[in-house]
Amino acid sequence: MRADAVRGHLDGLLLAVLEPGPLHGYAIIAAVQYRSGGALELRTGTIYPALNRLERLGLLCSSWQSVGERRRRAYELTDAGRRHLAAERTAWSEFTAAIGSVLNPAAPPRTAT
């Protein structure tokens, strides 16, 4: 899938994979890849600036966690992040319905002859 296909939807993707609970950066990348069936492969250079921006906006919070001898920053949704995710899902449903109605129009009604 083209990288530009994710443009405009990255925030929603990140918030969605963080909905079940906190994850560190590489786990977020793996979750997006897994949930997309391998179609979406995000790069660290893409997600870390987005995670930092979402945290500045108050949609995420982060904390340091120790995994073995390594320390990793884990991100999780705030209440504002959960509300934003709900709004993203609504907007996505409306968007896909509108695009779907253009790309796959229903058969026109038959007229009696």
PDB file of C-alpha atoms in Angstrom:
ATOM      1  CA  MET A   1       0.000   0.000   0.000  1.00  0.00           C
ATOM      2  CA  ARG A   2       1.287   3.471  -0.821  1.00  0.00           C
ATOM      3  CA  ALA A   3       2.681   5.467   2.089  1.00  0.00           C
ATOM      4  CA  ASP A   4       0.508   8.447   1.181  1.00  0.00           C
ATOM      5  CA  ALA A   5      -2.600   6.290   1.724  1.00  0.00           C
ATOM      6  CA  VAL A   6      -2.055   6.680   5.478  1.00  0.00           C
ATOM      7  CA  ARG A   7      -1.720  10.463   5.290  1.00  0.00           C
ATOM      8  CA  GLY A   8      -4.545  12.097   7.167  1.00  0.00           C
ATOM      9  CA  HIS A   9      -5.408   8.894   9.018  1.00  0.00           C
ATOM     10  CA  LEU A  10      -2.270   8.338  11.080  1.00  0.00           C
ATOM     11  CA  ASP A  11      -3.689   9.875  14.263  1.00  0.00           C
ATOM     12  CA  GLY A  12      -6.725   7.616  14.144  1.00  0.00           C
ATOM     13  CA  LEU A  13      -4.592   4.544  13.493  1.00  0.00           C
ATOM     14  CA  LEU A  14      -2.302   5.304  16.432  1.00  0.00           C
ATOM     15  CA  LEU A  15      -5.163   6.053  18.792  1.00  0.00           C
ATOM     16  CA  ALA A  16      -6.979   2.873  17.743  1.00  0.00           C
ATOM     17  CA  VAL A  17      -4.058   0.536  18.433  1.00  0.00           C
ATOM     18  CA  LEU A  18      -3.542   2.212  21.821  1.00  0.00           C
ATOM     19  CA  GLU A  19      -7.185   1.795  22.811  1.00  0.00           C
ATOM     20  CA  PRO A  20      -6.705  -1.602  24.548  1.00  0.00           C
ATOM     21  CA  GLY A  21      -3.798  -0.330  26.641  1.00  0.00           C
ATOM     22  CA  PRO A  22      -0.297   1.162  26.733  1.00  0.00           C
ATOM     23  CA  LEU A  23       2.285   0.210  24.117  1.00  0.00           C
ATOM     24  CA  HIS A  24       5.806   1.310  23.286  1.00  0.00           C
ATOM     25  CA  GLY A  25       6.773   2.572  19.834  1.00  0.00           C
ATOM     26  CA  TYR A  26       7.836  -0.670  18.178  1.00  0.00           C
ATOM     27  CA  ALA A  27       4.783  -2.464  19.596  1.00  0.00           C
ATOM     28  CA  ILE A  28       2.594   0.253  18.064  1.00  0.00           C
ATOM     29  CA  ILE A  29       4.234  -0.300  14.679  1.00  0.00           C
ATOM     30  CA  ALA A  30       3.744  -4.067  15.023  1.00  0.00           C
ATOM     31  CA  ALA A  31       0.094  -3.640  16.067  1.00  0.00           C
ATOM     32  CA  VAL A  32      -0.714  -1.475  13.042  1.00  0.00           C
ATOM     33  CA  GLN A  33       1.026  -3.944  10.757  1.00  0.00           C
ATOM     34  CA  TYR A  34      -0.747  -6.927  12.343  1.00  0.00           C
ATOM     35  CA  ARG A  35      -4.202  -5.326  12.395  1.00  0.00           C
ATOM     36  CA  SER A  36      -3.833  -4.264   8.755  1.00  0.00           C
ATOM     37  CA  GLY A  37      -2.844  -7.775   7.677  1.00  0.00           C
ATOM     38  CA  GLY A  38       0.611  -6.474   6.768  1.00  0.00           C
ATOM     39  CA  ALA A  39      -0.728  -3.812   4.400  1.00  0.00           C
ATOM     40  CA  LEU A  40       0.479  -0.913   6.559  1.00  0.00           C
ATOM     41  CA  GLU A  41       4.121  -0.647   7.561  1.00  0.00           C
ATOM     42  CA  LEU A  42       4.826   2.493   9.549  1.00  0.00           C
ATOM     43  CA  ARG A  43       8.342   3.765  10.119  1.00  0.00           C
ATOM     44  CA  THR A  44       9.748   5.029  13.404  1.00  0.00           C
ATOM     45  CA  GLY A  45      10.436   8.363  11.723  1.00  0.00           C
ATOM     46  CA  THR A  46       6.718   8.621  11.068  1.00  0.00           C
ATOM     47  CA  ILE A  47       5.205   7.509  14.348  1.00  0.00           C
ATOM     48  CA  TYR A  48       7.438   9.119  16.971  1.00  0.00           C
ATOM     49  CA  PRO A  49       6.779  12.701  15.820  1.00  0.00           C
ATOM     50  CA  ALA A  50       3.063  11.842  15.633  1.00  0.00           C
ATOM     51  CA  LEU A  51       3.085  10.311  19.125  1.00  0.00           C
ATOM     52  CA  ASN A  52       4.846  13.393  20.510  1.00  0.00           C
ATOM     53  CA  ARG A  53       2.311  15.673  18.806  1.00  0.00           C
ATOM     54  CA  LEU A  54      -0.629  13.640  20.130  1.00  0.00           C
ATOM     55  CA  GLU A  55       0.865  13.825  23.604  1.00  0.00           C
ATOM     56  CA  ARG A  56       1.269  17.628  23.337  1.00  0.00           C
ATOM     57  CA  LEU A  57      -2.398  17.813  22.307  1.00  0.00           C
ATOM     58  CA  GLY A  58      -3.382  15.873  25.441  1.00  0.00           C
ATOM     59  CA  LEU A  59      -4.685  12.856  23.526  1.00  0.00           C
ATOM     60  CA  LEU A  60      -1.929  10.570  24.844  1.00  0.00           C
ATOM     61  CA  CYS A  61       0.203  10.379  27.936  1.00  0.00           C
ATOM     62  CA  SER A  62       3.456   8.505  28.255  1.00  0.00           C
ATOM     63  CA  SER A  63       5.615   6.975  30.939  1.00  0.00           C
ATOM     64  CA  TRP A  64       8.884   5.115  31.103  1.00  0.00           C
ATOM     65  CA  GLN A  65       8.673   1.363  31.632  1.00  0.00           C
ATOM     66  CA  SER A  66      11.463  -1.104  32.243  1.00  0.00           C
ATOM     67  CA  VAL A  67      11.504  -4.219  30.102  1.00  0.00           C
ATOM     68  CA  GLY A  68      14.339  -6.367  31.342  1.00  0.00           C
ATOM     69  CA  GLU A  69      17.246  -3.972  31.440  1.00  0.00           C
ATOM     70  CA  ARG A  70      15.799  -1.698  28.753  1.00  0.00           C
ATOM     71  CA  ARG A  71      13.685   1.349  29.379  1.00  0.00           C
ATOM     72  CA  ARG A  72      10.960   2.159  26.899  1.00  0.00           C
ATOM     73  CA  ARG A  73       8.450   4.965  26.699  1.00  0.00           C
ATOM     74  CA  ALA A  74       4.928   3.569  26.691  1.00  0.00           C
ATOM     75  CA  TYR A  75       2.008   5.589  25.363  1.00  0.00           C
ATOM     76  CA  GLU A  76      -1.628   5.363  26.366  1.00  0.00           C
ATOM     77  CA  LEU A  77      -4.877   7.136  25.587  1.00  0.00           C
ATOM     78  CA  THR A  78      -6.200   9.884  27.799  1.00  0.00           C
ATOM     79  CA  ASP A  79      -9.933  10.497  28.204  1.00  0.00           C
ATOM     80  CA  ALA A  80      -9.599  13.227  25.565  1.00  0.00           C
ATOM     81  CA  GLY A  81      -7.851  10.685  23.328  1.00  0.00           C
ATOM     82  CA  ARG A  82     -10.756   8.261  23.690  1.00  0.00           C
ATOM     83  CA  ARG A  83     -13.221  10.997  22.739  1.00  0.00           C
ATOM     84  CA  HIS A  84     -11.047  11.982  19.780  1.00  0.00           C
ATOM     85  CA  LEU A  85     -10.878   8.345  18.643  1.00  0.00           C
ATOM     86  CA  ALA A  86     -14.682   8.109  18.755  1.00  0.00           C
ATOM     87  CA  ALA A  87     -14.898  11.239  16.595  1.00  0.00           C
ATOM     88  CA  GLU A  88     -12.277   9.812  14.185  1.00  0.00           C
ATOM     89  CA  ARG A  89     -14.324   6.627  13.833  1.00  0.00           C
ATOM     90  CA  THR A  90     -17.491   8.584  13.078  1.00  0.00           C
ATOM     91  CA  ALA A  91     -15.686  10.733  10.507  1.00  0.00           C
ATOM     92  CA  TRP A  92     -14.148   7.623   8.925  1.00  0.00           C
ATOM     93  CA  SER A  93     -17.536   5.918   8.625  1.00  0.00           C
ATOM     94  CA  GLU A  94     -19.044   8.992   6.979  1.00  0.00           C
ATOM     95  CA  PHE A  95     -16.049   9.336   4.637  1.00  0.00           C
ATOM     96  CA  THR A  96     -16.051   5.685   3.542  1.00  0.00           C
ATOM     97  CA  ALA A  97     -19.820   5.742   3.019  1.00  0.00           C
ATOM     98  CA  ALA A  98     -19.553   8.818   0.789  1.00  0.00           C
ATOM     99  CA  ILE A  99     -16.618   7.455  -1.226  1.00  0.00           C
ATOM    100  CA  GLY A 100     -18.262   4.026  -1.447  1.00  0.00           C
ATOM    101  CA  SER A 101     -21.447   5.518  -2.843  1.00  0.00           C
ATOM    102  CA  VAL A 102     -19.426   7.117  -5.649  1.00  0.00           C
ATOM    103  CA  LEU A 103     -17.101   4.205  -6.418  1.00  0.00           C
ATOM    104  CA  ASN A 104     -19.737   1.494  -6.034  1.00  0.00           C
ATOM    105  CA  PRO A 105     -23.079   3.082  -6.844  1.00  0.00           C
ATOM    106  CA  ALA A 106     -26.217   1.081  -6.372  1.00  0.00           C
ATOM    107  CA  ALA A 107     -27.934  -0.043  -9.534  1.00  0.00           C
ATOM    108  CA  PRO A 108     -30.328   2.647 -10.750  1.00  0.00           C
ATOM    109  CA  PRO A 109     -33.972   1.838 -10.159  1.00  0.00           C
ATOM    110  CA  ARG A 110     -35.666   0.048 -13.019  1.00  0.00           C
ATOM    111  CA  THR A 111     -38.329   1.974 -14.833  1.00  0.00           C
ATOM    112  CA  ALA A 112     -41.461   0.352 -16.120  1.00  0.00           C
ATOM    113  CA  THR A 113     -41.691   0.297 -19.910  1.00  0.00           C
TER     114      THR A 113
END
